[in-house]
Short mmCIF file of C-alpha atoms in Angstrom, two decimals:
data_model
loop_
_atom_site.label_atom_id
_atom_site.label_comp_id
_atom_site.label_asym_id
_atom_site.label_seq_id
_atom_site.Cartn_x
_atom_site.Cartn_y
_atom_site.Cartn_z
CA MET A 1 91.71 78.66 91.33
CA VAL A 2 89.74 78.60 94.02
CA HIS A 3 90.89 76.46 97.22
CA ASN A 4 88.52 73.92 98.40
CA LEU A 5 89.98 71.31 100.08
CA ASP A 6 86.16 69.67 100.94
CA ASP A 7 85.52 68.02 97.80
CA THR A 8 87.33 64.87 96.13
CA ILE A 9 89.41 65.62 93.36
CA ALA A 10 90.34 62.20 90.34
CA ALA A 11 92.80 62.44 87.89
CA ILE A 12 94.97 59.86 85.71
CA SER A 13 98.10 59.61 87.14
CA THR A 14 100.37 57.92 84.38
CA PRO A 15 101.25 58.85 81.32
CA ILE A 16 98.24 58.72 78.79
CA GLY A 17 98.89 55.48 75.64
CA GLU A 18 99.39 51.59 76.30
CA GLY A 19 101.64 50.52 78.77
CA GLY A 20 101.30 47.39 81.71
CA ILE A 21 99.06 49.63 84.12
CA GLY A 22 97.08 52.93 84.17
CA ILE A 23 96.43 54.52 87.55
CA VAL A 24 93.47 56.46 88.55
CA ARG A 25 94.20 58.45 91.56
CA LEU A 26 91.62 59.85 94.06
CA SER A 27 92.11 62.16 97.03
CA GLY A 28 89.68 63.66 99.29
CA ALA A 29 86.87 62.88 102.14
CA GLY A 30 84.80 61.08 99.66
CA SER A 31 87.51 58.63 97.99
CA LEU A 32 86.41 55.91 99.88
CA ASP A 33 82.65 56.21 99.54
CA ILE A 34 82.84 56.68 95.63
CA ALA A 35 85.25 53.76 95.96
CA ASP A 36 82.40 51.66 97.57
CA LYS A 37 80.27 52.74 94.35
CA ILE A 38 81.95 51.33 91.62
CA PHE A 39 84.34 48.51 93.19
CA ILE A 40 83.25 44.66 93.34
CA PRO A 41 86.53 43.48 95.56
CA LYS A 42 87.12 39.45 95.27
CA GLY A 43 86.93 39.17 99.19
CA GLY A 44 83.78 40.85 99.60
CA LYS A 45 85.14 43.75 101.59
CA LYS A 46 83.99 47.29 100.86
CA PRO A 47 87.40 49.76 100.22
CA SER A 48 85.43 51.84 103.24
CA VAL A 49 85.70 49.01 105.66
CA CYS A 50 89.38 47.97 104.66
CA ARG A 51 92.43 48.84 106.57
CA THR A 52 94.90 51.63 105.50
CA HIS A 53 97.69 51.44 103.33
CA SER A 54 96.21 47.50 101.82
CA ILE A 55 95.88 46.61 98.37
CA HIS A 56 92.70 45.09 97.28
CA TYR A 57 91.80 42.71 93.65
CA GLY A 58 88.66 42.98 92.22
CA HIS A 59 86.90 45.29 89.15
CA ILE A 60 85.42 48.02 88.42
CA VAL A 61 81.91 48.31 87.50
CA LYS A 62 79.58 51.04 86.34
CA CYS A 63 77.59 50.39 89.40
CA VAL A 64 77.15 47.58 91.75
CA ILE A 65 74.73 44.86 90.08
CA ALA A 66 75.03 41.73 92.07
CA SER A 67 77.24 40.32 95.09
CA PRO A 68 80.88 39.96 94.91
CA ALA A 69 80.63 35.86 94.50
CA LEU A 70 79.87 36.91 91.12
CA PHE A 71 83.60 36.94 90.61
CA GLU A 72 83.93 34.27 92.32
CA LYS A 73 82.07 31.33 90.59
CA LYS A 74 84.42 28.19 89.86
CA GLY A 75 83.48 24.95 87.79
CA GLY A 76 82.62 27.27 84.36
CA ALA A 77 79.61 28.50 85.74
CA LYS A 78 78.15 30.70 83.12
CA GLN A 79 77.28 34.07 84.06
CA SER A 80 74.21 36.06 82.31
CA LYS A 81 75.00 39.09 79.61
CA LYS A 82 73.68 41.31 82.19
CA GLU A 83 75.70 40.50 84.42
CA ILE A 84 78.76 41.21 83.07
CA ASP A 85 77.68 44.44 81.19
CA GLY A 86 78.61 46.47 84.24
CA VAL A 87 82.21 45.38 84.15
CA ILE A 88 84.73 48.14 82.93
CA ASP A 89 88.14 46.46 84.04
CA GLU A 90 90.39 44.24 86.42
CA VAL A 91 91.74 46.66 88.87
CA LEU A 92 94.02 46.64 91.87
CA LEU A 93 92.46 48.97 94.31
CA THR A 94 94.82 50.53 97.09
CA VAL A 95 93.45 51.97 100.25
CA MET A 96 95.22 54.73 101.88
CA ARG A 97 93.73 56.82 105.31
CA SER A 98 94.39 60.22 105.89
CA PRO A 99 96.76 61.35 107.52
CA LYS A 100 99.67 58.89 106.55
CA THR A 101 98.87 59.78 102.38
CA TYR A 102 100.88 62.09 100.05
CA THR A 103 97.98 64.69 99.85
CA ARG A 104 97.38 64.13 103.67
CA GLU A 105 93.86 63.41 102.60
CA ASP A 106 92.10 59.75 102.19
CA THR A 107 93.41 59.06 98.90
CA VAL A 108 92.57 55.62 96.19
CA GLU A 109 94.65 54.87 93.81
CA ILE A 110 93.31 52.34 91.27
CA ASN A 111 95.48 50.54 88.94
CA CYS A 112 94.05 49.36 85.68
CA HIS A 113 95.18 47.25 83.06
CA GLY A 114 97.19 49.98 80.79
CA GLY A 115 95.29 51.90 77.61
CA ILE A 116 93.79 54.74 76.88
CA GLN A 117 90.00 53.30 76.79
CA ALA A 118 90.01 51.08 80.25
CA VAL A 119 91.94 54.38 82.48
CA LYS A 120 89.38 57.02 80.26
CA LYS A 121 86.40 54.75 81.58
CA VAL A 122 87.47 54.33 85.26
CA LEU A 123 88.27 58.34 85.66
CA GLU A 124 84.63 59.11 83.90
CA LEU A 125 83.02 56.78 86.06
CA VAL A 126 84.58 57.89 89.35
CA LEU A 127 83.73 61.93 87.97
CA LYS A 128 80.08 60.89 87.62
CA ASN A 129 80.23 59.41 91.04
CA GLY A 130 81.25 62.29 92.86
CA ALA A 131 84.76 63.70 92.19
CA ARG A 132 85.76 66.28 90.43
CA MET A 133 88.72 66.75 87.73
CA ALA A 134 91.94 67.96 89.51
CA GLU A 135 93.71 71.24 88.13
CA PRO A 136 97.17 70.52 87.34
CA GLY A 137 99.60 69.69 90.28
CA GLU A 138 96.54 69.89 92.56
CA PHE A 139 97.42 66.90 94.44
CA THR A 140 100.92 68.44 95.32
CA LYS A 141 99.37 71.87 96.16
CA ARG A 142 96.87 69.87 98.69
CA ALA A 143 100.13 68.23 99.95
CA PHE A 144 101.17 71.76 100.65
CA LEU A 145 98.18 73.16 101.50
CA ASN A 146 97.38 70.37 104.56
CA GLY A 147 101.08 71.33 105.69
CA ARG A 148 102.86 67.63 104.74
CA ILE A 149 105.62 69.66 102.55
CA ASP A 150 105.86 73.61 101.98
CA LEU A 151 106.35 75.38 99.09
CA ALA A 152 109.93 74.76 97.97
CA GLN A 153 109.37 71.14 98.41
CA ALA A 154 106.66 71.10 96.40
CA GLU A 155 108.25 72.78 93.98
CA ALA A 156 111.07 70.26 93.98
CA VAL A 157 108.35 67.50 93.50
CA LEU A 158 108.34 69.00 89.62
CA ASP A 159 111.73 68.90 89.31
CA VAL A 160 112.08 65.40 90.49
CA ILE A 161 109.96 64.69 87.65
CA ARG A 162 111.49 66.10 85.19
CA SER A 163 115.31 65.32 86.42
CA LYS A 164 117.35 64.40 83.05
CA THR A 165 120.43 63.13 84.75
CA GLU A 166 121.45 61.27 88.30
CA SER A 167 122.67 64.40 89.24
CA SER A 168 119.81 66.88 88.47
CA LEU A 169 117.81 64.20 90.33
CA LYS A 170 120.03 64.20 93.43
CA VAL A 171 119.70 68.02 93.57
CA ALA A 172 115.61 67.56 93.21
CA MET A 173 115.56 64.91 95.71
CA GLY A 174 117.82 67.05 98.38
CA GLN A 175 114.94 70.17 98.00
CA LEU A 176 112.04 67.54 98.19
CA GLU A 177 113.39 66.31 101.29
CA GLY A 178 113.92 69.51 103.00
CA GLY A 179 117.59 70.25 102.55
CA LEU A 180 117.00 73.91 100.86
CA SER A 181 113.88 74.79 103.25
CA GLU A 182 115.96 73.71 106.43
CA ALA A 183 118.89 76.36 105.07
CA VAL A 184 116.39 79.24 104.06
CA ASN A 185 114.24 78.69 106.94
CA LYS A 186 117.80 78.94 109.48
CA ILE A 187 118.79 81.93 107.98
CA ARG A 188 114.91 83.38 107.83
CA ASP A 189 115.11 82.63 111.80
CA GLY A 190 118.29 84.43 112.31
CA ILE A 191 116.87 87.43 110.46
CA ILE A 192 113.60 87.54 113.12
CA ASP A 193 115.88 87.12 115.70
CA ILE A 194 117.72 90.07 114.85
CA THR A 195 114.56 92.15 113.81
CA ALA A 196 113.50 91.53 117.73
CA LYS A 197 116.26 93.13 118.72
CA ILE A 198 116.41 96.44 116.65
CA GLU A 199 111.96 96.44 117.38
CA ALA A 200 113.12 96.01 121.00
CA ALA A 201 115.42 99.14 120.89
CA ILE A 202 112.19 100.84 118.80
CA ASP A 203 109.73 99.90 121.29
CA PHE A 204 111.46 100.54 124.60
CA PRO A 205 114.00 103.18 123.66
CA ASP A 206 114.41 104.55 127.64
CA GLU A 207 113.95 100.99 129.15
CA ASP A 208 116.71 99.23 130.92
CA VAL A 209 116.36 96.10 127.81
CA GLU A 210 119.11 94.33 126.45
CA ILE A 211 120.13 95.29 123.82
CA ILE A 212 122.74 93.67 121.47
CA ASN A 213 125.63 96.28 120.46
CA LYS A 214 126.68 97.68 117.35
CA GLU A 215 129.93 95.02 117.05
CA GLU A 216 127.76 91.85 117.48
CA LEU A 217 124.55 93.23 115.34
CA GLU A 218 127.49 94.15 112.45
CA LYS A 219 129.09 90.44 113.11
CA ARG A 220 125.12 88.97 112.71
CA LEU A 221 124.17 90.62 109.95
CA THR A 222 127.47 89.65 107.66
CA GLY A 223 127.07 86.16 108.92
CA VAL A 224 123.32 86.13 107.66
CA ILE A 225 124.85 87.71 104.37
CA ASP A 226 127.35 85.28 103.47
CA ASN A 227 125.04 82.81 103.65
CA LEU A 228 122.50 84.20 101.53
CA GLU A 229 124.84 84.68 99.05
CA ASN A 230 126.25 81.09 99.25
CA LEU A 231 122.57 80.15 98.32
CA ALA A 232 121.94 82.77 95.58
CA ASP A 233 125.45 81.64 94.27
CA SER A 234 124.50 78.09 93.55
CA TYR A 235 122.63 78.92 91.30
CA GLY A 236 124.33 78.85 88.21
CA GLU A 237 125.30 75.16 89.25
CA GLY A 238 121.76 74.44 90.06
CA ALA A 239 120.10 76.26 86.98
CA VAL A 240 122.39 73.83 84.65
CA LEU A 241 121.24 70.66 86.25
CA ARG A 242 117.57 71.68 86.11
CA GLU A 243 117.38 73.22 82.86
CA GLY A 244 120.30 72.08 81.28
CA VAL A 245 122.78 73.55 78.89
CA LEU A 246 122.22 75.02 75.22
CA ALA A 247 125.36 73.73 73.28
CA ILE A 248 125.54 74.28 69.56
CA ILE A 249 127.83 72.55 67.24
CA CYS A 250 128.73 75.24 64.61
CA GLY A 251 131.35 75.74 61.81
CA LYS A 252 131.58 76.03 58.06
CA PRO A 253 129.42 73.04 55.46
CA ASN A 254 131.64 69.39 56.20
CA VAL A 255 134.03 70.03 58.90
CA GLY A 256 132.38 67.01 60.49
CA LYS A 257 129.72 68.43 63.12
CA SER A 258 126.92 66.25 62.17
CA SER A 259 129.53 63.33 62.51
CA LEU A 260 130.60 65.15 65.76
CA MET A 261 126.84 64.80 67.13
CA ASN A 262 126.40 60.83 66.41
CA LEU A 263 129.41 60.30 68.25
CA LEU A 264 128.35 62.20 71.41
CA LEU A 265 124.85 60.92 70.70
CA LYS A 266 126.06 57.36 70.40
CA ARG A 267 123.94 56.85 67.63
CA ASP A 268 122.90 57.69 64.29
CA ARG A 269 120.85 61.03 64.48
CA VAL A 270 122.07 63.01 61.71
CA ILE A 271 122.31 62.39 58.22
CA VAL A 272 125.93 62.58 57.62
CA SER A 273 127.41 62.67 54.00
CA PRO A 274 130.81 64.02 52.23
CA ILE A 275 128.66 66.51 50.20
CA PRO A 276 128.83 70.10 52.05
CA GLY A 277 125.67 71.68 53.25
CA THR A 278 123.67 68.22 53.50
CA THR A 279 122.91 69.51 57.09
CA ARG A 280 120.36 72.17 56.25
CA ASP A 281 117.99 73.01 59.37
CA SER A 282 119.31 72.83 63.20
CA VAL A 283 119.13 69.22 64.91
CA GLU A 284 118.51 69.65 68.64
CA GLU A 285 119.28 66.37 71.01
CA MET A 286 119.47 65.95 74.69
CA ILE A 287 122.50 64.24 76.06
CA ASN A 288 124.06 63.35 79.67
CA LEU A 289 127.65 64.15 79.37
CA LYS A 290 129.11 63.91 83.04
CA GLY A 291 125.61 64.89 84.57
CA ILE A 292 124.91 67.71 82.71
CA PRO A 293 121.85 67.60 80.91
CA ILE A 294 123.13 69.14 77.13
CA ARG A 295 120.63 70.19 74.81
CA LEU A 296 123.09 69.52 71.96
CA VAL A 297 122.45 71.43 68.48
CA ASP A 298 124.07 70.67 65.07
CA THR A 299 123.37 73.49 63.19
CA ALA A 300 123.56 73.80 59.48
CA GLY A 301 127.01 74.97 58.00
CA ILE A 302 127.05 78.62 58.46
CA SER A 303 128.13 79.90 54.78
CA ARG A 304 126.54 82.20 52.24
CA GLY A 305 123.80 79.69 51.21
CA ARG A 306 123.24 78.97 47.28
CA ASN A 307 119.20 78.40 47.58
CA VAL A 308 116.12 79.05 50.17
CA LEU A 309 116.32 76.17 51.78
CA GLU A 310 119.91 76.84 52.79
CA LYS A 311 119.61 80.74 53.66
CA GLU A 312 117.00 79.34 55.63
CA GLY A 313 118.86 76.69 57.31
CA ILE A 314 121.69 79.21 57.66
CA ARG A 315 119.24 81.75 59.50
CA ARG A 316 118.36 79.43 61.97
CA SER A 317 121.83 78.34 62.41
CA LYS A 318 122.86 82.27 63.87
CA ARG A 319 119.35 82.11 65.48
CA TYR A 320 120.50 79.01 68.07
CA VAL A 321 124.03 81.31 68.53
CA GLU A 322 121.95 83.88 69.76
CA MET A 323 120.45 82.13 72.42
CA ALA A 324 123.21 79.11 73.39
CA ASP A 325 124.87 78.85 76.37
CA ILE A 326 128.46 77.53 74.99
CA ALA A 327 129.58 77.03 71.41
CA LEU A 328 131.75 74.01 70.15
CA PHE A 329 133.09 75.77 67.28
CA VAL A 330 134.36 72.85 64.59
CA LEU A 331 137.50 73.24 62.57
CA ASP A 332 139.18 70.90 59.51
CA ALA A 333 142.58 69.92 60.60
CA VAL A 334 142.96 69.70 56.72
CA LYS A 335 142.02 72.49 55.08
CA GLY A 336 143.06 74.84 57.70
CA ILE A 337 141.91 77.94 58.84
CA ALA A 338 139.55 79.98 56.17
CA PRO A 339 137.92 83.71 56.21
CA GLU A 340 135.13 81.60 56.43
CA ASP A 341 136.10 80.59 59.82
CA ARG A 342 137.07 83.41 60.96
CA ALA A 343 133.83 85.00 60.17
CA ILE A 344 132.21 82.63 62.43
CA TYR A 345 134.39 82.80 65.06
CA LYS A 346 133.31 86.30 65.33
CA LEU A 347 129.87 85.59 64.81
CA LEU A 348 130.10 83.68 68.18
CA GLY A 349 131.22 86.77 69.84
CA GLY A 350 131.74 86.63 73.82
CA LEU A 351 129.79 82.92 74.11
CA LYS A 352 131.78 80.41 76.10
CA LYS A 353 134.06 78.54 73.22
CA LEU A 354 135.79 75.00 72.80
CA ILE A 355 137.64 74.98 69.57
CA ILE A 356 137.76 71.58 68.05
CA ILE A 357 140.44 70.42 65.19
CA ASN A 358 138.44 67.54 63.89
CA LYS A 359 140.07 65.22 60.98
CA ILE A 360 143.89 64.66 62.65
CA ASP A 361 143.89 61.19 60.91
CA ALA A 362 143.86 62.94 57.93
CA GLY A 363 146.99 64.69 57.84
CA ARG A 364 146.76 68.69 59.14
CA LYS A 365 147.64 71.99 58.80
CA LEU A 366 146.33 72.93 61.98
CA THR A 367 147.80 72.34 65.17
CA VAL A 368 146.69 72.87 69.09
CA GLY A 369 149.62 75.48 69.08
CA ASN A 370 148.81 77.53 66.18
CA VAL A 371 145.31 77.57 66.81
CA SER A 372 145.43 79.24 70.68
CA ARG A 373 148.02 81.73 69.01
CA LEU A 374 145.03 82.91 66.70
CA PHE A 375 142.49 82.46 69.82
CA PRO A 376 144.47 82.75 73.08
CA ASP A 377 141.12 83.18 75.28
CA ASP A 378 139.65 79.70 74.37
CA THR A 379 140.52 75.84 74.67
CA VAL A 380 141.56 74.14 71.41
CA ILE A 381 141.53 70.37 71.45
CA GLU A 382 142.39 68.03 68.28
CA ILE A 383 140.15 64.88 67.88
CA SER A 384 138.92 62.46 64.88
CA VAL A 385 135.39 61.55 64.70
CA GLU A 386 136.04 59.39 62.09
CA LYS A 387 138.79 57.23 64.50
CA LYS A 388 137.26 57.94 67.54
CA MET A 389 140.53 59.50 68.76
CA ASN A 390 140.47 61.88 71.92
CA ILE A 391 136.86 61.80 72.71
CA ARG A 392 137.25 61.17 76.51
CA LYS A 393 139.20 64.26 76.58
CA LEU A 394 136.27 66.26 74.20
CA GLU A 395 133.57 64.96 76.71
CA SER A 396 135.69 66.08 79.76
CA SER A 397 136.68 69.50 78.28
CA ILE A 398 133.22 69.94 77.20
CA ALA A 399 131.91 69.38 81.02
CA GLY A 400 135.29 72.21 82.20
CA LEU A 401 133.51 74.62 79.44
CA VAL A 402 130.18 74.64 81.65
CA TRP A 403 131.65 73.91 84.98
CA GLY A 404 134.91 76.22 84.95
CA GLY A 405 137.05 73.86 86.87
CA GLU A 406 134.22 73.61 89.74
CA PHE A 407 131.25 71.47 90.02
CA SER A 408 130.17 69.80 93.24
CA GLN A 409 127.96 66.86 92.36
CA GLY A 410 124.81 68.69 94.06
CA GLU A 411 126.39 68.44 97.08
CA GLY A 412 124.45 70.72 99.91
CA SER A 413 121.80 73.40 99.48
CA VAL A 414 121.29 74.13 95.96
CA VAL A 415 119.24 76.86 94.44
CA SER A 416 117.98 76.05 91.19
CA ASN A 417 114.82 77.54 90.73
CA ALA A 418 114.59 81.17 89.09
CA ARG A 419 112.03 82.49 91.50
CA HIS A 420 114.00 81.27 94.37
CA LYS A 421 116.71 83.16 93.04
CA GLU A 422 115.14 86.20 92.49
CA LEU A 423 113.51 86.05 96.28
CA LEU A 424 117.14 85.41 97.84
CA ASP A 425 118.39 88.06 95.57
CA ASN A 426 115.67 90.27 96.88
CA ALA A 427 116.75 89.25 100.47
CA LEU A 428 120.62 89.74 100.25
CA ASN A 429 119.59 93.54 98.81
CA ASN A 430 117.43 94.19 101.87
CA MET A 431 120.12 92.83 104.25
CA VAL A 432 123.07 94.49 102.41
CA SER A 433 121.02 97.58 103.07
CA VAL A 434 120.50 96.91 106.85
CA ARG A 435 124.40 96.73 107.13
CA LYS A 436 124.67 100.04 105.19
CA LEU A 437 122.05 101.68 107.66
CA LEU A 438 124.11 100.39 110.55
CA GLU A 439 127.53 101.90 109.51
CA GLU A 440 125.47 105.27 108.93
CA ASP A 441 123.95 105.07 112.76
CA ALA A 442 120.21 105.16 111.06
CA PRO A 443 117.51 105.02 113.49
CA PRO A 444 116.36 101.06 114.17
CA ASP A 445 112.84 102.18 112.78
CA ILE A 446 114.60 102.26 108.66
CA MET A 447 116.49 99.22 109.15
CA ALA A 448 113.03 97.15 110.75
CA VAL A 449 111.80 98.05 107.07
CA ASP A 450 114.38 96.02 105.07
CA LEU A 451 114.51 93.36 107.83
CA LYS A 452 110.90 92.72 107.62
CA GLU A 453 111.44 92.66 103.79
CA ALA A 454 113.94 90.25 104.03
CA ILE A 455 111.87 87.52 106.34
CA MET A 456 108.82 87.88 103.92
CA MET A 457 110.83 87.17 100.61
CA LEU A 458 112.53 84.32 102.71
CA GLY A 459 108.71 83.19 103.45
CA LEU A 460 107.77 83.53 100.10
CA MET A 461 110.45 81.05 99.13
CA VAL A 462 108.77 78.43 101.74
CA GLY A 463 105.15 79.51 101.53
CA LYS A 464 104.67 81.10 105.03
CA SER A 465 103.74 84.09 103.05
CA VAL A 466 102.31 83.54 99.79
CA SER A 467 99.30 84.53 97.57
CA ASP A 468 96.88 82.52 95.82
CA ASP A 469 98.46 84.04 92.21
CA ILE A 470 101.57 82.92 93.15
CA LEU A 471 100.65 79.19 93.75
CA ASP A 472 98.12 78.77 90.98
CA ARG A 473 101.38 80.31 88.59
CA ILE A 474 104.00 77.58 90.41
CA PHE A 475 101.37 74.58 90.14
CA GLU A 476 99.77 75.14 86.95
CA GLN A 477 103.23 73.91 85.61
CA PHE A 478 102.92 70.55 87.06
CA CYS A 479 100.89 67.66 84.67
CA ILE A 480 97.25 66.89 85.86
CA GLY A 481 97.36 64.38 88.17
CA LYS A 482 100.41 65.10 90.20
#
């Protein structure tokens, strides 16, 4: 994508479809001139002469065909058909002047009536009068290129949009407000300072230049490494909050998997029947469980399969097992453990598992004690979906399975982006290498190579050194209009 900051871009910034309003956004030097060509304000004041951050009522027309008084007639005075042919929509137009805008450019937002046709016609008119269609994420890209936000903050915009829970929104907002960038820049500045000392030893080996001693240098390197490790280690929590956890409900047919899913969803999403094999396909839904976004999957009962449909459902269930992060393995308290249950447990392999003994209200052959003896490495709880017994304990146990008992609810700087994690890991490896070279009394110029590499990696996180190709890959994930 060629970055041309001289042109004016436009896009629809609200979801397409029926709604209360639809917004067409313009950004660039020509925004106000374009607005002058298509907007007739009720008060008669053209957008180009309006004060910044002001909202104006009027009409969008195909061209300015009459004086503003056209829309102020009172007493039922009739307008000619020719006069009203040019009207597209009744709107509120917002004027925002550079530099105090999202992109740091002149910006116009046209609030139209919601609906496909009205918004589409306004956008077409804007494009006809000099704007071009914005690329995905181009408004946010301009905010980055114009220096309003750094790259990590720009990426956080997408996370804010996609947040599924309050906790994930909290992490995304912390990044958008610069919390992660501040932590990264602080580490990067520390590495730059170390590099300056190292390069001084290279450039002036025989001069009387103050160089920090080996012990002091090792202490500072260790501090940087610890900070990098803390940030990199936060990715486990951050990735869960950003991407969610894939949790499969599995077990043999008719143990209550679909009923359990409906209970966790708090609505009847899956057909429930006493007939074994009712669920023949995997059903996936997103839930918010104690701040954790969970992709909950009700799998078809895993058995031999009596027909083509059942066999396909079982095949899909096994595929979900391969992709899952955690498994909710359901047993029937009344029927006990059969060879089929053992086979499913074996299929789950090393997945984190919560073993759920269901139907305890109907009598039991199973208890937490005897199941725990059989499966000693897993948490076992007993519930009744039918009577809603122990459901809060179930939800807490699922959350515990995800977090392993540790969850900071997004406190502090949290890394949630795989690109950031890779760059942090690379920088960490560089710094560990520098410390090892120091211990081996390696020449300063060799250490400087790793130090500069670490500085570059952290620069890539916040956009201080980044190529157009990387920018394109990042922003193409955004919706058009953001």
